[in-house]
PDB file of C-alpha atoms in Angstrom:
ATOM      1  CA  UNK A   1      38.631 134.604  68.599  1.00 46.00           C
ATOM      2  CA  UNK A   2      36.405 132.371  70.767  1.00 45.00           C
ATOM      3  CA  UNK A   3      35.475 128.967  69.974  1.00 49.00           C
ATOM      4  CA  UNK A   4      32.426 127.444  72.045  1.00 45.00           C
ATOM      5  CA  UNK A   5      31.261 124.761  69.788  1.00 52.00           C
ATOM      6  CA  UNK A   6      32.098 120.682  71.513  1.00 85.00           C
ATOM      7  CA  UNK A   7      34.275 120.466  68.030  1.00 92.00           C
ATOM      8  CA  UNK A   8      36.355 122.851  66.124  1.00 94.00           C
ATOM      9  CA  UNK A   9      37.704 121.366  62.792  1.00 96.00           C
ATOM     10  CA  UNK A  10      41.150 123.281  62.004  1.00 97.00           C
ATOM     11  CA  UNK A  11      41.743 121.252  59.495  1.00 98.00           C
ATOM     12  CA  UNK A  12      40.537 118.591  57.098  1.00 98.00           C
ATOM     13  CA  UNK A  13      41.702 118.740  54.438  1.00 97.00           C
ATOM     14  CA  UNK A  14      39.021 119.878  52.258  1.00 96.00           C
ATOM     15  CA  UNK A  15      40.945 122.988  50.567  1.00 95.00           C
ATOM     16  CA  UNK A  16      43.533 120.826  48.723  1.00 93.00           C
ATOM     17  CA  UNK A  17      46.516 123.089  49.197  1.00 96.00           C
ATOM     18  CA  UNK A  18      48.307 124.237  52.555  1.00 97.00           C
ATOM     19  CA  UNK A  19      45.189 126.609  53.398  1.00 97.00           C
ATOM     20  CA  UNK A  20      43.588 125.116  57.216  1.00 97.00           C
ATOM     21  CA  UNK A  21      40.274 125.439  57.404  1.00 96.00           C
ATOM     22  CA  UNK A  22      40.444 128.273  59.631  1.00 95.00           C
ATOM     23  CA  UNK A  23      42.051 130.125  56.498  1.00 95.00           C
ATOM     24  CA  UNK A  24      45.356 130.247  57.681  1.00 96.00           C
ATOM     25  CA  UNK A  25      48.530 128.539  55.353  1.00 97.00           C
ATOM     26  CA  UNK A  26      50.275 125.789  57.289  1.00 98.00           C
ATOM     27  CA  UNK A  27      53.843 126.013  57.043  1.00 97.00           C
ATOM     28  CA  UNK A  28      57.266 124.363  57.125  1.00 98.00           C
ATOM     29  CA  UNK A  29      59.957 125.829  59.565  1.00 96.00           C
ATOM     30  CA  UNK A  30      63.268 123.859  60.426  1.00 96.00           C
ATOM     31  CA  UNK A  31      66.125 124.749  62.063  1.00 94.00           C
ATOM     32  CA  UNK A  32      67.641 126.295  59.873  1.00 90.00           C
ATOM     33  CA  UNK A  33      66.323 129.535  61.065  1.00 82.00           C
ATOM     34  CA  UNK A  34      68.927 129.327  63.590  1.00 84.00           C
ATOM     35  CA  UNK A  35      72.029 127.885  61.889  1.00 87.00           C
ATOM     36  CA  UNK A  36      70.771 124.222  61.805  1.00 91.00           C
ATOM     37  CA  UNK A  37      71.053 121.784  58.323  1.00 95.00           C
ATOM     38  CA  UNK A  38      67.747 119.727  58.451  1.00 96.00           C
ATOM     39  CA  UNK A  39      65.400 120.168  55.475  1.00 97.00           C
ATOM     40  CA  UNK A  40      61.870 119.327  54.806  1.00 97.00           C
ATOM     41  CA  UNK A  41      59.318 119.540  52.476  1.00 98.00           C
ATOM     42  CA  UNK A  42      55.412 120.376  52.914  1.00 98.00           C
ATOM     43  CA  UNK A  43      53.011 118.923  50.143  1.00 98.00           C
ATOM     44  CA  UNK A  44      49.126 118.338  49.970  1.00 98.00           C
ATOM     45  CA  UNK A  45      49.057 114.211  49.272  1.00 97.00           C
ATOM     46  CA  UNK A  46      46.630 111.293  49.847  1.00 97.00           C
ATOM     47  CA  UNK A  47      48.497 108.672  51.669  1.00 97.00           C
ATOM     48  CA  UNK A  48      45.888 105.530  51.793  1.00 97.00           C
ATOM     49  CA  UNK A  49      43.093 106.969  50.663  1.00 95.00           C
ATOM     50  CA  UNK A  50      42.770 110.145  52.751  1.00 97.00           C
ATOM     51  CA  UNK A  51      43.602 113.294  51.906  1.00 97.00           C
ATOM     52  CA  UNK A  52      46.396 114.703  54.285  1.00 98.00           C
ATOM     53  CA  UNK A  53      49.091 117.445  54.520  1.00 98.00           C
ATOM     54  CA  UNK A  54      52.680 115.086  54.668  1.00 98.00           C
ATOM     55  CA  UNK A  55      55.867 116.552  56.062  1.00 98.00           C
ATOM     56  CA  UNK A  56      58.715 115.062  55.061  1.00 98.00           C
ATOM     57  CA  UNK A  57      62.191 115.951  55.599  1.00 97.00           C
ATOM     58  CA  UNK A  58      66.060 114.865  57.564  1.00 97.00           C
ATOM     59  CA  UNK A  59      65.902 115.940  61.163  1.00 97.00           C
ATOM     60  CA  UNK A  60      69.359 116.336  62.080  1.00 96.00           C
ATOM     61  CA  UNK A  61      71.053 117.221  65.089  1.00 95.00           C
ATOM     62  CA  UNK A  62      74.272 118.767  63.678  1.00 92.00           C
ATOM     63  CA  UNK A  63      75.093 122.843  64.236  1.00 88.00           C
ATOM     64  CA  UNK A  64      72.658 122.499  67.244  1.00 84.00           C
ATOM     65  CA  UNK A  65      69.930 121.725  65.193  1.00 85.00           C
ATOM     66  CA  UNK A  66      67.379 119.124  64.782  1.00 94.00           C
ATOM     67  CA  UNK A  67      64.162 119.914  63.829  1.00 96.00           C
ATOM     68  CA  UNK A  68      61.462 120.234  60.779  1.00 98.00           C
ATOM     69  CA  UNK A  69      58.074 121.638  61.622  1.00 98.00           C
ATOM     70  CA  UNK A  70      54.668 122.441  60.094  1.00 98.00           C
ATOM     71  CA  UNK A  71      53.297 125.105  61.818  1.00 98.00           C
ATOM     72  CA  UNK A  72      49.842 126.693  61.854  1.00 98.00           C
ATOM     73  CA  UNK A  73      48.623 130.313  62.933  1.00 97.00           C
ATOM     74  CA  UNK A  74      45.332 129.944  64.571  1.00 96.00           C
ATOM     75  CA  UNK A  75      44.108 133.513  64.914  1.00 92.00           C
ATOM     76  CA  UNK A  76      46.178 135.700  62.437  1.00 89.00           C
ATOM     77  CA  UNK A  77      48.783 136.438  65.227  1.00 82.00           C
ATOM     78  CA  UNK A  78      46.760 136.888  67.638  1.00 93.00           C
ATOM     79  CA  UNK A  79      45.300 134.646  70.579  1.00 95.00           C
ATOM     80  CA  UNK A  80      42.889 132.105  70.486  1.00 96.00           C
ATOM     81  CA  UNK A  81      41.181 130.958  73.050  1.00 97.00           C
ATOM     82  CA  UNK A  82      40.606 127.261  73.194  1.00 97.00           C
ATOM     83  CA  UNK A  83      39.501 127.045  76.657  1.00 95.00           C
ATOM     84  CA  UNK A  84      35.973 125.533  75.917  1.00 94.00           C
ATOM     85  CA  UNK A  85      38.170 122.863  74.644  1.00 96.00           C
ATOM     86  CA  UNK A  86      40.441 119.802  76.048  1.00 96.00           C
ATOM     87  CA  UNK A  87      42.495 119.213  73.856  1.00 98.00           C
ATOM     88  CA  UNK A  88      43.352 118.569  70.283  1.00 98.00           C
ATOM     89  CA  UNK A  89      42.433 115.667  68.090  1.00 98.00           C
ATOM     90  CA  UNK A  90      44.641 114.506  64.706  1.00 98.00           C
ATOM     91  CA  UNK A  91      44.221 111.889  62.315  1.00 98.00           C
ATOM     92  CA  UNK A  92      47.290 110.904  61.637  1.00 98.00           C
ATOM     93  CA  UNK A  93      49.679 108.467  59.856  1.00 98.00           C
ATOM     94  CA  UNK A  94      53.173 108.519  59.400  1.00 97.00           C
ATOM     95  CA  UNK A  95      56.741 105.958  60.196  1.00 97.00           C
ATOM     96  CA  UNK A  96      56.771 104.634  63.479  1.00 97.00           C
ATOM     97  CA  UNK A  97      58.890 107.710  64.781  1.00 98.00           C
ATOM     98  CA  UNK A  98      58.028 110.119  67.563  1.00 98.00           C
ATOM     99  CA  UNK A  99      56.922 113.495  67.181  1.00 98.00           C
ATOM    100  CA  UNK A 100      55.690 116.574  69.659  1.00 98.00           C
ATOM    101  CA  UNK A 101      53.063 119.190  69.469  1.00 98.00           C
ATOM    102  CA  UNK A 102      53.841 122.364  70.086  1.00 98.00           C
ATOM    103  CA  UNK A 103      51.906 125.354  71.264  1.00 98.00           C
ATOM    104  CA  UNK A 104      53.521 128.856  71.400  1.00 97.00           C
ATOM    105  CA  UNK A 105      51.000 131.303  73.473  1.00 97.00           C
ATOM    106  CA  UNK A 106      50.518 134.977  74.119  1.00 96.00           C
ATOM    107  CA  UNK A 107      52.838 134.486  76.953  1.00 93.00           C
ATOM    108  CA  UNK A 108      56.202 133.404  75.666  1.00 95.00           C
ATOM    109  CA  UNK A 109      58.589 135.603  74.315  1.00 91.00           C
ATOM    110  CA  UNK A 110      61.589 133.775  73.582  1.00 93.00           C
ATOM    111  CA  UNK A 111      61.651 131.990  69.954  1.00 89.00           C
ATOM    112  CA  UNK A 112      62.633 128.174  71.677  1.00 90.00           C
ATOM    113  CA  UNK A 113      60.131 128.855  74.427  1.00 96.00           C
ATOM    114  CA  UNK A 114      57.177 126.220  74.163  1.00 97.00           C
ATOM    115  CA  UNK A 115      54.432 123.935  75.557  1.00 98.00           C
ATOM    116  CA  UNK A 116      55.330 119.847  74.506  1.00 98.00           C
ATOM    117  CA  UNK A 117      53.477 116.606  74.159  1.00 98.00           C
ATOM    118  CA  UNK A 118      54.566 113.882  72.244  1.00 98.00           C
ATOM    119  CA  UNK A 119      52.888 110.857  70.170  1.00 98.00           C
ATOM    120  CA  UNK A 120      54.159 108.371  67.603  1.00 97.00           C
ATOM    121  CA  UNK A 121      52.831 107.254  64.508  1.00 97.00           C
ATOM    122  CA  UNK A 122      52.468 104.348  62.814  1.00 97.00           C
ATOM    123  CA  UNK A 123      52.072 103.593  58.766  1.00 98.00           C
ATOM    124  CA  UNK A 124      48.234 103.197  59.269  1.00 98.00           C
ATOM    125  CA  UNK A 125      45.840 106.349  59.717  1.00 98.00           C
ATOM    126  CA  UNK A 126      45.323 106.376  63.526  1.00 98.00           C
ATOM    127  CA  UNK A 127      43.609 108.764  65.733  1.00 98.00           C
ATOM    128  CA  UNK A 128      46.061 110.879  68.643  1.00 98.00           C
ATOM    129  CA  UNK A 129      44.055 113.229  71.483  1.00 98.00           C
ATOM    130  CA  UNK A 130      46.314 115.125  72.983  1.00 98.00           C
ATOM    131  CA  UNK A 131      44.561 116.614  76.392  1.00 98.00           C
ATOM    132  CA  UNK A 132      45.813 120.108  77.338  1.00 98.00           C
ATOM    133  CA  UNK A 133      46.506 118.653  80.645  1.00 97.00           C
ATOM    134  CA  UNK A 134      49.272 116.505  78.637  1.00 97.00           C
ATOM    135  CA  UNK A 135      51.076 119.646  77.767  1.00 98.00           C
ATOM    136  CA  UNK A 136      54.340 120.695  79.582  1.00 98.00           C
ATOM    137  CA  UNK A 137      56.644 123.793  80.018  1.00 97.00           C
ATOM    138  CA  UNK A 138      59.710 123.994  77.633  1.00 97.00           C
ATOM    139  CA  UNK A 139      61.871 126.414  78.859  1.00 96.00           C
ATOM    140  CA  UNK A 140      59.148 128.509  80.187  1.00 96.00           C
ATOM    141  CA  UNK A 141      58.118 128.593  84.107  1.00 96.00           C
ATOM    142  CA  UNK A 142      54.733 129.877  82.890  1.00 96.00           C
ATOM    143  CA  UNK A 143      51.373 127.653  82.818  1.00 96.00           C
ATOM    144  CA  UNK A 144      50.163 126.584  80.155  1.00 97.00           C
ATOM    145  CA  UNK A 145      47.246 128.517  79.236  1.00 97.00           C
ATOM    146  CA  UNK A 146      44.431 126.928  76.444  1.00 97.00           C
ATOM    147  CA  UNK A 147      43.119 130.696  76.566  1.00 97.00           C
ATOM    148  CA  UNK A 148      46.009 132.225  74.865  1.00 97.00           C
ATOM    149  CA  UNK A 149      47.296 130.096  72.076  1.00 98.00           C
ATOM    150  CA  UNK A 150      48.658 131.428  69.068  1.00 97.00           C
ATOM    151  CA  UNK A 151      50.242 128.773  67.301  1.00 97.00           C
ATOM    152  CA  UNK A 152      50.460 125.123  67.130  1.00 98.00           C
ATOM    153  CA  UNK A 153      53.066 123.172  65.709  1.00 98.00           C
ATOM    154  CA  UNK A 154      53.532 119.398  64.698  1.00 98.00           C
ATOM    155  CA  UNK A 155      57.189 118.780  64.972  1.00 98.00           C
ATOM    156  CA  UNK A 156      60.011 116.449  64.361  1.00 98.00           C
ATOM    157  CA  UNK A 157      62.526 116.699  66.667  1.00 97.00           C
ATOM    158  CA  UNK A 158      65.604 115.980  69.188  1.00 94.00           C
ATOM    159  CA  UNK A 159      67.458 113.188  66.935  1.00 96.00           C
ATOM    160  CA  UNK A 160      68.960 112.501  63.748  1.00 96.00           C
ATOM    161  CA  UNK A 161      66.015 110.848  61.622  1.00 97.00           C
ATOM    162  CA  UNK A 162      64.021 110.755  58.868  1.00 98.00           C
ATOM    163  CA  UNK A 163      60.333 112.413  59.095  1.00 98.00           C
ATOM    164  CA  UNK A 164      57.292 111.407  57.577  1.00 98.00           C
ATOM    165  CA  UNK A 165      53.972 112.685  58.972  1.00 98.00           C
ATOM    166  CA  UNK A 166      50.507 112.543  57.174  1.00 98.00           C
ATOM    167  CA  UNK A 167      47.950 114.595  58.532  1.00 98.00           C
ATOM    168  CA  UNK A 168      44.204 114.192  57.290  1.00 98.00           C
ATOM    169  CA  UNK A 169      42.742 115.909  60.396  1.00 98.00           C
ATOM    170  CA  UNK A 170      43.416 118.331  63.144  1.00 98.00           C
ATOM    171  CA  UNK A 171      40.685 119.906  65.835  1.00 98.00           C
ATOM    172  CA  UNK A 172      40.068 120.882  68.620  1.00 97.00           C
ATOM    173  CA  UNK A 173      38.001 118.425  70.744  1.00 97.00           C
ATOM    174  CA  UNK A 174      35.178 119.239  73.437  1.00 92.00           C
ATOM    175  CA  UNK A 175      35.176 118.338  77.109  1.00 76.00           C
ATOM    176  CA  UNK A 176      33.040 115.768  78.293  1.00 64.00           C
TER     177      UNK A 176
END
């Protein structure tokens, strides 16, 4: 898949359940998938009005854990190339903590292997870009490439804590 247009909604929120726009189901994946003991919970809400997709869940660090994630395939598996793009755009709410985006591309192999940014939150609906050029190598020595993503992931993470994120809105925004 190719995107060219200056904007590319992912999601807004319009279906009502965990379905993106793009057609793909938004998930929740903690660390539990690799011995870890935090928990979270995935639920179409409104939170102040807005529609929004709210994780919720206890990061903790314990059995080298700590994280809770909601996770979205962008092109069934496959890449998607979001080079016409700079970066990604969310409307977002959530409890004054810290949290990362994370892209997995066509190029990693490893399961912990990603490319990180992070943003905080606060309790009002608030507007994060997140530039490409913010993104950086986790565990990886390879470049970051917008051409080749396959997933992106909104992610609590790295302490003990409790997570609240709202999302109303996530795209991909043009360059200038």
């Amino acid at each position: 898949m190719n995107a060219s247009a200056q904007d590319l909604i992912i999601d807004d929120r319009s279906t009502g359940d965990t379905r993106s726009n793009i057609g793909a189901d938004w998930r929740l994946v903690t660390d539990r998938v690799m011995g870890g003991i935090s928990k979270g919970s995935l639920t179409p809400e409104s939170y102040l009005d807005k529609k929004c997709l709210r994780m919720q869940g206890e990061v903790s660090t314990e059995n080298n854990g700590g994280f809770v994630q909601m996770a979205l395939d962008l092109n069934d598996g496959k890449e998607f190339d979001a080079s016409n793009f700079q970066g990604l755009e969310l409307v977002i709410a959530g409890n004054n903590e810290v949290y990362n985006l994370h892209y997995r591309t066509s190029g990693l192999w490893m399961p912990w292997q990603s490319y990180r940014a992070s943003f905080k939150v606060s309790p009002e609906w608030g507007i994060v870009k997140i530039p490409f050029s913010m993104m950086t190598q986790y565990k990886t020595s390879k470049k970051f490439q917008a051409s080749k993503i396959k997933r992106l992931g909104l992610v609590a993470i790295g302490k003990n804590f409790d997570a609240d994120l709202c999302v109303a809105s996530v795209r991909f925004y043009g360059k200038q």
